[in-house]
Coordinates of C-alpha atoms in Angstrom, one line a residue:
X1 CA -96.7 43.5 -3.1
X2 CA -94.9 42.2 0.0
X3 CA -92.9 38.9 -0.3
X4 CA -94.4 35.9 1.5
X5 CA -93.4 35.9 5.2
X6 CA -91.1 33.0 6.0
X7 CA -93.5 31.6 8.6
X8 CA -91.2 28.8 9.5
X9 CA -88.8 31.3 11.1
X10 CA -91.5 32.2 13.6
X11 CA -92.2 28.6 14.9
X12 CA -90.5 27.8 18.2
X13 CA -91.8 24.5 19.7
X14 CA -89.1 24.1 22.4
X15 CA -91.2 25.6 25.1
X16 CA -94.7 25.2 23.9
X17 CA -95.1 28.7 22.6
X18 CA -95.5 30.4 19.2
X19 CA -93.2 33.3 18.9
X20 CA -94.0 35.9 16.2
X21 CA -91.0 37.9 15.2
X22 CA -93.1 40.4 13.4
X23 CA -95.3 41.4 16.3
X24 CA -93.0 40.2 19.1
X25 CA -95.9 38.4 20.8
X26 CA -95.7 34.9 22.3
X27 CA -98.8 32.8 22.3
X28 CA -99.6 29.3 23.4
X29 CA -100.6 27.4 20.4
X30 CA -101.9 24.0 21.5
X31 CA -102.3 22.0 24.6
X32 CA -100.1 18.9 25.4
X33 CA -101.9 15.9 24.0
X34 CA -101.2 12.4 22.9
X35 CA -101.8 12.3 19.2
X36 CA -102.4 9.1 17.2
X37 CA -102.3 9.9 13.5
X38 CA -103.0 7.4 10.8
X39 CA -100.6 7.0 7.9
X40 CA -101.4 8.5 4.5
X41 CA -103.5 5.6 3.3
X42 CA -106.1 6.1 6.0
X43 CA -107.0 9.5 4.5
X44 CA -107.1 8.4 0.9
X45 CA -110.6 8.9 -0.6
X46 CA -112.9 6.1 -1.4
X47 CA -114.3 5.5 -4.9
X48 CA -116.7 8.5 -4.5
X49 CA -113.9 10.9 -3.5
X50 CA -110.9 12.4 -5.3
X51 CA -108.1 10.1 -6.6
X52 CA -105.0 10.6 -4.4
X53 CA -102.0 12.2 -6.0
X54 CA -98.9 10.7 -4.5
X55 CA -96.5 13.3 -5.7
X56 CA -98.0 16.3 -3.9
X57 CA -95.3 18.2 -1.9
X58 CA -95.3 20.8 0.8
X59 CA -94.8 24.4 -0.5
X60 CA -91.9 26.5 0.7
X61 CA -94.1 27.9 3.5
X62 CA -94.8 24.4 4.9
X63 CA -91.2 23.2 4.3
X64 CA -89.7 26.2 6.1
X65 CA -92.0 25.8 9.1
X66 CA -91.3 22.1 9.4
X67 CA -87.6 22.6 9.0
X68 CA -87.6 25.2 11.8
X69 CA -89.6 22.9 14.1
X70 CA -87.3 19.9 13.5
X71 CA -84.2 22.0 14.3
X72 CA -85.8 23.1 17.5
X73 CA -86.9 19.5 18.4
X74 CA -83.9 17.4 17.4
X75 CA -81.9 18.3 20.6
X76 CA -84.7 16.9 22.7
X77 CA -85.6 14.0 20.4
X78 CA -82.4 12.8 18.6
X79 CA -84.3 10.3 16.5
X80 CA -85.4 13.2 14.4
X81 CA -81.9 14.1 13.1
X82 CA -82.3 11.9 10.0
X83 CA -85.1 14.2 8.8
X84 CA -83.1 17.4 9.0
X85 CA -81.6 17.2 5.5
X86 CA -84.9 16.7 3.6
X87 CA -85.6 19.4 1.1
X88 CA -88.9 18.0 -0.1
X89 CA -91.8 16.6 1.8
X90 CA -94.6 14.4 0.3
X91 CA -97.5 12.9 2.3
X92 CA -95.5 9.7 2.4
X93 CA -92.6 11.5 4.0
X94 CA -94.9 13.2 6.5
X95 CA -96.3 9.7 7.3
X96 CA -92.7 8.4 8.1
X97 CA -92.1 11.3 10.4
X98 CA -95.4 10.7 12.2
X99 CA -94.5 7.0 12.6
X100 CA -91.2 8.0 14.3
X101 CA -92.9 10.5 16.6
X102 CA -95.5 8.0 17.6
X103 CA -92.7 5.6 18.5
X104 CA -91.3 8.0 21.1
X105 CA -93.3 6.7 24.1
X106 CA -90.7 6.4 26.9
X107 CA -89.9 10.1 27.4
X108 CA -89.6 12.8 30.0
X109 CA -92.3 15.5 30.3
X110 CA -90.3 18.0 28.3
X111 CA -89.8 15.4 25.5
X112 CA -93.4 14.5 25.4
X113 CA -94.4 18.2 25.1
X114 CA -92.0 18.7 22.2
X115 CA -93.2 15.5 20.5
X116 CA -96.9 16.4 20.9
X117 CA -96.4 19.9 19.5
X118 CA -94.4 18.6 16.5
X119 CA -97.1 15.9 15.9
X120 CA -99.8 18.6 15.8
X121 CA -97.8 20.6 13.3
X122 CA -97.1 17.6 11.0
X123 CA -100.6 16.4 11.1
X124 CA -101.8 19.9 10.3
X125 CA -99.5 20.1 7.3
X126 CA -100.6 16.6 6.2
X127 CA -104.2 17.8 6.3
X128 CA -103.2 20.9 4.3
X129 CA -101.8 18.7 1.5
X130 CA -105.0 16.6 1.7
X131 CA -107.2 19.7 1.4
X132 CA -105.0 20.8 -1.6
X133 CA -105.6 17.5 -3.3
X134 CA -109.4 17.8 -2.8
X135 CA -109.7 21.4 -4.0
X136 CA -107.4 20.8 -7.0
X137 CA -109.4 17.7 -8.0
X138 CA -113.0 18.6 -7.2
X139 CA -113.3 22.4 -7.1
X140 CA -110.3 24.0 -8.9
X141 CA -112.5 26.9 -10.0
X142 CA -112.8 28.0 -6.4
X143 CA -109.1 28.6 -5.8
X144 CA -108.8 32.2 -7.2
X145 CA -106.3 34.6 -5.7
X146 CA -108.9 36.9 -4.2
X147 CA -111.1 34.1 -2.8
X148 CA -108.0 32.4 -1.2
X149 CA -106.9 35.6 0.5
X150 CA -110.4 36.4 1.7
X151 CA -111.0 32.9 3.1
X152 CA -107.6 32.9 4.8
X153 CA -108.2 36.2 6.6
X154 CA -111.6 35.0 7.7
X155 CA -110.5 31.6 9.0
X156 CA -107.4 32.7 10.9
X157 CA -106.9 35.1 13.8
X158 CA -103.4 36.3 13.4
X159 CA -101.9 37.0 10.0
X160 CA -99.2 39.7 10.4
X161 CA -97.9 40.7 6.9
X162 CA -98.1 37.2 5.6
X163 CA -98.5 37.1 1.8
X164 CA -98.8 33.5 0.7
X165 CA -99.1 32.7 -3.0
X166 CA -101.2 29.9 -4.5
X167 CA -103.4 27.3 -3.0
X168 CA -100.7 25.3 -1.2
X169 CA -99.2 28.2 0.6
X170 CA -102.7 29.5 1.7
X171 CA -103.7 26.1 3.1
X172 CA -100.4 25.7 4.9
X173 CA -100.4 29.3 6.3
X174 CA -103.9 28.5 7.7
X175 CA -102.4 25.6 9.6
X176 CA -99.5 27.7 10.9
X177 CA -101.8 30.6 11.9
X178 CA -104.6 28.4 13.4
X179 CA -106.3 29.5 16.6
X180 CA -104.8 28.0 19.8
X181 CA -107.8 25.8 20.5
X182 CA -107.6 24.2 17.0
X183 CA -105.0 21.5 17.8
X184 CA -104.2 20.3 14.3
X185 CA -105.8 23.0 12.2
X186 CA -108.6 20.7 11.2
X187 CA -111.4 23.2 12.0
X188 CA -109.5 26.1 10.3
X189 CA -109.0 24.1 7.1
X190 CA -112.6 23.1 7.0
X191 CA -113.6 26.7 7.4
X192 CA -111.3 27.8 4.7
X193 CA -112.4 25.1 2.2
X194 CA -116.1 25.8 2.9
X195 CA -115.6 29.5 2.3
X196 CA -113.9 28.8 -1.0
X197 CA -116.7 26.4 -2.0
X198 CA -119.6 28.7 -1.1
X199 CA -118.0 31.7 -2.8
X200 CA -117.7 29.6 -6.0
X201 CA -121.2 28.1 -5.7
X202 CA -119.9 24.6 -5.2
X203 CA -122.5 22.2 -3.8
X204 CA -121.1 21.2 -0.4
X205 CA -123.8 18.5 -0.1
X206 CA -122.2 16.8 -3.1
X207 CA -121.1 13.1 -2.6
X208 CA -117.5 14.0 -3.3
X209 CA -117.4 16.7 -0.7
X210 CA -119.0 14.4 1.8
X211 CA -116.6 11.6 1.0
X212 CA -113.6 13.9 1.5
X213 CA -114.8 15.1 4.8
X214 CA -115.5 11.6 6.0
X215 CA -112.2 10.1 4.8
X216 CA -110.2 13.0 6.2
X217 CA -111.7 12.8 9.6
X218 CA -113.7 16.0 9.7
X219 CA -116.6 16.0 12.3
X220 CA -119.9 16.0 10.4
X221 CA -121.7 17.9 13.1
X222 CA -119.1 20.7 13.1
X223 CA -119.2 20.7 9.3
X224 CA -123.0 21.1 9.2
X225 CA -122.9 23.8 11.9
X226 CA -120.2 25.8 10.0
X227 CA -122.0 25.4 6.7
X228 CA -125.3 26.6 8.2
X229 CA -123.5 29.6 9.7
X230 CA -121.8 30.6 6.5
X231 CA -124.8 30.0 4.2
X232 CA -127.0 32.1 6.6
X233 CA -124.5 34.9 6.4
X234 CA -124.3 34.6 2.7
X235 CA -128.1 34.8 2.4
X236 CA -128.3 37.9 4.6
X237 CA -125.6 39.7 2.5
X238 CA -127.6 39.1 -0.6
X239 CA -130.2 41.7 0.6
X240 CA -128.8 45.2 0.7
X241 CA -130.4 48.5 1.6
X242 CA -129.3 51.7 -0.2
X243 CA -130.2 55.1 1.3
X244 CA -129.5 58.2 -0.8
X245 CA -129.5 61.5 1.3
X246 CA -129.3 65.0 -0.2
X247 CA -129.8 68.5 0.8
X248 CA -128.7 72.1 0.3
X249 CA -125.2 72.2 -1.2
X250 CA -124.1 74.9 1.3
X251 CA -125.2 72.9 4.4
X252 CA -123.5 69.9 6.1
X253 CA -126.7 67.9 6.8
X254 CA -129.1 66.5 4.2
X255 CA -132.9 67.0 4.6
X256 CA -134.4 64.6 2.1
X257 CA -133.7 61.3 0.4
X258 CA -134.8 58.1 -1.2
X259 CA -134.2 54.4 -0.3
X260 CA -134.1 51.2 -2.3
X261 CA -133.8 47.5 -1.4
X262 CA -131.9 45.1 -3.7
X263 CA -131.7 41.4 -3.7
X264 CA -128.7 39.3 -4.9
X265 CA -126.7 40.9 -7.7
X266 CA -129.7 42.5 -9.3
X267 CA -129.4 46.1 -10.4
X268 CA -133.2 46.5 -10.5
X269 CA -134.5 47.4 -7.0
X270 CA -136.9 45.1 -5.2
X271 CA -138.6 48.1 -3.7
X272 CA -138.3 51.9 -3.4
X273 CA -139.1 54.4 -0.7
X274 CA -139.3 57.5 -2.9
X275 CA -139.9 60.4 -0.5
X276 CA -138.0 60.8 2.7
X277 CA -137.9 64.1 4.7
X278 CA -135.9 64.9 7.9
X279 CA -134.5 67.8 9.9
X280 CA -131.0 68.7 8.6
X281 CA -129.2 67.6 11.8
X282 CA -127.6 64.5 13.3
X283 CA -130.7 63.5 15.1
X284 CA -132.9 64.2 12.1
X285 CA -130.8 61.9 9.8
X286 CA -130.8 59.2 12.5
X287 CA -134.6 59.3 12.7
X288 CA -134.8 59.0 8.9
X289 CA -132.4 56.0 8.8
X290 CA -134.3 54.2 11.5
X291 CA -137.6 54.8 9.6
X292 CA -136.0 53.3 6.5
X293 CA -134.7 50.3 8.3
X294 CA -138.2 49.5 9.7
X295 CA -139.7 49.8 6.2
X296 CA -137.0 47.5 4.7
X297 CA -137.4 44.9 7.4
X298 CA -141.2 44.8 6.8
X299 CA -140.8 43.9 3.1
X300 CA -141.9 40.2 2.5
X301 CA -138.7 39.2 0.7
X302 CA -136.3 40.5 3.4
X303 CA -135.4 38.5 6.4
X304 CA -132.0 39.8 7.6
X305 CA -130.5 43.0 6.3
X306 CA -126.8 42.9 7.2
X307 CA -125.5 45.4 4.6
X308 CA -126.6 49.0 4.5
X309 CA -125.2 51.4 1.8
X310 CA -125.6 55.1 2.5
X311 CA -124.8 57.8 -0.1
X312 CA -124.4 61.3 1.2
X313 CA -123.1 64.7 0.0
X314 CA -119.3 65.5 0.3
X315 CA -119.8 67.9 3.2
X316 CA -121.7 65.3 5.2
X317 CA -118.9 62.8 4.7
X318 CA -116.5 65.1 6.6
X319 CA -118.7 65.5 9.7
X320 CA -120.7 62.3 10.1
X321 CA -119.8 58.7 11.0
X322 CA -122.6 56.7 9.3
X323 CA -121.9 53.5 11.3
X324 CA -122.4 55.4 14.6
X325 CA -126.0 56.5 13.7
X326 CA -128.3 55.9 16.6
X327 CA -131.0 53.5 15.5
X328 CA -131.6 52.1 19.0
X329 CA -128.0 50.8 18.8
X330 CA -125.2 52.1 16.6
X331 CA -126.1 51.3 13.0
X332 CA -122.8 49.4 12.5
X333 CA -123.4 47.1 15.5
X334 CA -125.8 45.0 13.4
X335 CA -125.2 46.1 9.9
X336 CA -122.2 46.3 7.6
X337 CA -122.2 50.0 6.5
X338 CA -120.7 51.1 3.2
X339 CA -120.5 54.8 2.4
X340 CA -120.9 56.3 -1.1
X341 CA -120.6 59.8 -2.5
X342 CA -124.2 60.9 -3.0
X343 CA -123.3 63.5 -5.6
X344 CA -122.6 60.8 -8.2
X345 CA -126.3 60.2 -8.6
X346 CA -127.0 63.8 -9.5
X347 CA -123.6 65.5 -10.2
X348 CA -123.3 69.2 -10.5
X349 CA -122.7 70.5 -14.0
X350 CA -119.0 71.4 -13.2
X351 CA -118.3 67.9 -12.0
X352 CA -119.9 65.9 -14.8
X353 CA -116.7 65.7 -16.9
X354 CA -114.8 64.4 -13.8
X355 CA -117.5 61.8 -13.0
X356 CA -116.9 60.1 -16.3
X357 CA -113.4 59.1 -15.3
X358 CA -114.5 57.2 -12.2
X359 CA -115.6 54.1 -14.2
X360 CA -112.3 53.9 -16.0
X361 CA -110.4 54.1 -12.7
X362 CA -112.7 51.4 -11.2
X363 CA -112.0 49.1 -14.1
X364 CA -108.2 49.5 -13.5
X365 CA -108.7 48.9 -9.8
X366 CA -110.7 45.7 -10.4
X367 CA -108.0 44.4 -12.8
X368 CA -104.9 45.3 -10.8
X369 CA -105.9 45.4 -7.2
X370 CA -107.8 42.1 -6.7
X371 CA -105.8 40.8 -3.7
X372 CA -103.6 43.6 -2.4
X373 CA -104.5 47.2 -2.4
X374 CA -101.7 49.4 -3.8
X375 CA -103.3 52.8 -2.8
X376 CA -101.8 56.1 -4.0
X377 CA -101.2 57.9 -0.7
X378 CA -100.8 61.6 -1.2
X379 CA -100.7 64.9 0.7
X380 CA -102.9 67.7 -0.6
X381 CA -100.1 70.1 0.1
X382 CA -97.7 68.5 -2.4
X383 CA -96.7 71.0 -5.0
X384 CA -97.2 68.7 -7.9
X385 CA -100.4 67.1 -6.6
X386 CA -102.9 68.9 -9.0
X387 CA -100.6 68.5 -11.9
X388 CA -100.4 64.8 -11.2
X389 CA -104.1 64.6 -11.0
X390 CA -104.4 66.1 -14.5
X391 CA -101.8 63.7 -15.9
X392 CA -103.6 60.7 -14.5
X393 CA -100.6 59.8 -12.4
X394 CA -102.7 58.2 -9.7
X395 CA -104.1 55.0 -11.3
X396 CA -105.4 53.2 -8.2
X397 CA -107.5 54.1 -5.2
X398 CA -106.6 57.4 -3.7
X399 CA -105.5 57.8 0.0
X400 CA -105.2 61.2 1.7
X401 CA -102.7 61.5 4.5
X402 CA -104.6 64.3 6.2
X403 CA -108.3 65.2 6.7
X404 CA -109.5 67.6 4.0
X405 CA -111.4 69.8 6.4
X406 CA -111.6 73.3 4.9
X407 CA -111.0 72.0 1.4
X408 CA -114.5 70.8 0.7
X409 CA -114.6 71.8 -3.0
X410 CA -111.3 70.0 -3.8
X411 CA -112.5 67.0 -1.8
X412 CA -115.7 66.8 -3.9
X413 CA -113.7 67.1 -7.1
X414 CA -111.6 64.2 -6.0
X415 CA -114.6 62.1 -5.0
X416 CA -116.0 62.7 -8.5
X417 CA -112.9 61.2 -10.2
X418 CA -111.9 58.5 -7.7
X419 CA -114.5 55.8 -6.9
X420 CA -112.5 54.6 -3.9
X421 CA -111.0 57.2 -1.6
X422 CA -109.6 57.0 1.9
X423 CA -108.7 59.7 4.4
X424 CA -107.8 59.7 8.1
X425 CA -109.3 61.6 11.0
X426 CA -105.8 62.5 12.1
X427 CA -102.8 63.0 9.8
X428 CA -101.1 59.7 8.8
X429 CA -97.3 59.7 8.2
X430 CA -95.8 58.0 5.2
X431 CA -95.3 54.3 5.8
X432 CA -97.7 54.2 8.7
X433 CA -99.3 50.9 9.8
X434 CA -102.6 52.2 8.3
X435 CA -101.1 51.9 4.8
X436 CA -99.9 48.4 5.5
X437 CA -103.3 47.3 6.9
X438 CA -105.1 48.6 3.8
X439 CA -102.7 46.7 1.5
X440 CA -102.9 43.4 3.4
X441 CA -106.6 43.4 4.3
X442 CA -107.8 44.8 0.9
X443 CA -110.0 41.7 0.1
X444 CA -112.0 42.3 3.2
X445 CA -112.9 45.9 2.2
X446 CA -115.1 47.8 2.4
X447 CA -116.8 45.6 4.9
X448 CA -113.6 45.3 6.9
X449 CA -113.9 48.9 7.9
X450 CA -117.1 48.2 9.9
X451 CA -115.4 45.3 11.6
X452 CA -112.5 47.6 12.6
X453 CA -114.9 50.2 13.9
X454 CA -116.8 47.7 16.0
X455 CA -113.5 46.5 17.6
X456 CA -112.5 50.2 18.3
X457 CA -115.7 50.8 20.2
X458 CA -114.9 48.2 22.8
X459 CA -111.1 47.9 23.0
X460 CA -108.4 49.8 24.7
X461 CA -106.9 52.8 22.8
X462 CA -103.6 51.0 22.1
X463 CA -105.5 48.0 20.6
X464 CA -107.6 50.0 18.0
X465 CA -107.1 48.4 14.6
X466 CA -105.3 50.6 12.1
X467 CA -108.3 50.4 9.7
X468 CA -110.5 52.1 12.3
X469 CA -108.4 55.3 11.9
X470 CA -109.6 55.7 8.3
X471 CA -112.8 57.0 6.7
X472 CA -113.7 55.7 3.2
X473 CA -115.9 56.2 0.3
X474 CA -116.3 53.0 -1.7
X475 CA -118.2 53.6 -5.0
X476 CA -118.2 50.1 -6.3
X477 CA -119.6 48.9 -9.6
X478 CA -123.1 48.4 -8.2
X479 CA -123.3 52.0 -7.2
X480 CA -121.7 53.4 -10.4
X481 CA -124.0 51.3 -12.5
X482 CA -127.1 52.2 -10.5
X483 CA -126.3 55.9 -10.8
X484 CA -125.9 55.6 -14.5
X485 CA -129.1 53.6 -14.9
X486 CA -131.2 55.8 -12.7
X487 CA -130.1 58.9 -14.6
X488 CA -131.6 57.3 -17.8
X489 CA -134.9 56.0 -16.5
X490 CA -137.0 55.5 -13.3
X491 CA -139.6 53.1 -14.7
X492 CA -140.5 49.8 -13.1
X493 CA -139.4 50.6 -9.5
X494 CA -141.9 49.5 -6.8
X495 CA -143.4 51.9 -4.3
X496 CA -143.1 51.5 -0.5
X497 CA -146.2 49.4 -0.5
X498 CA -144.7 47.2 -3.2
X499 CA -147.1 48.3 -5.9

């Protein structure tokens, strides 16, 4: 795992820009504004909110960022020199700094710009400590490492190689990486805390949640709008369509299949479409998928269907991009597409012993790869590759550095053993940015692949996200459990008519 990026080293407030030493980009972070910020006591919760904790301090991430900003600002505003030696920052300390900055009223345009930028940073960090206080007091169960990482990536636009640890560092990183139009990070923090709450099934209409929002100055209209957006998305993701396509083992394209719709985390399908036929071609498969989508959307319990799982034979995986299937628009334009290896449902006899190992590997991945993905990147040409496979050397997800075209039998044997497997369309050298993207965006996967593909469809070639250069099979626990269950019985599954 990468060490946390010292974000404070990238903050330059002397000329109104944010300079990222990792990417080399300069971005305007906020507009010049006059900021009036209340002292700590104004954000203390009332009797219905959390009890304030006076000893909460900034984490190293916040301290480093503030120290860098103060060093850059002191030459312009000498009154700040007394704060340079502080090694710890409580909310009371932040309030003192705010008071000094608000006292700088007679100043030149450059001084006002520096003052306003620093005020925005300080208020943002104060809000981060306030949010930490609320989460720690009222919803501590929501602050898991995986949930924090996922919420941070979703609520910020730019997060190059940053690897914060713990609740404090995630909240402060959100402020430091806030979008340019979010002056103090207030919207970004609200987004992050809401995502944590919804993932942990915390009632965001609870009195304590409302009191915190009111006392901390969050706009109730913006809160309600964001809550509606996130809960609508969550409801849509609770319905998922699974399409299993199969065909002649010696042909690239399937000719028949079955489809199921699931709701929530249920392993028992809501409905089944048992008999699908198509021409074994790109167009034939597209017509079949479009027919299944129409059937699924007509089901009474389905409103939006944003997630589509497609399981196909190994040979089809190497010649078909499921998310680009033409269903009026590309399938991935409206749906998050997750691809599975279809042979797991009905494995060939010579693969059955290998299939058993997939569940053990998935269990290890779930235990040790919750936040950052440590993929075993390999080349099929390595002399010890097959020996390492037999020894179980590769314990995590498997990443191939080249496309396994012409090695279909080996590819299928690897799919049988590794529930999560990645491969590029063009050879990827060791240490490539693709590997780094998988590690740092792991919590967004597999859905993050669809997002990367969408971006690649519309952006310039040099702006294509690294993840868009990869193909992936993601046989998660839902798919493995369903395959095992279906092999034992097929009773109690509804027909297309719902009977």
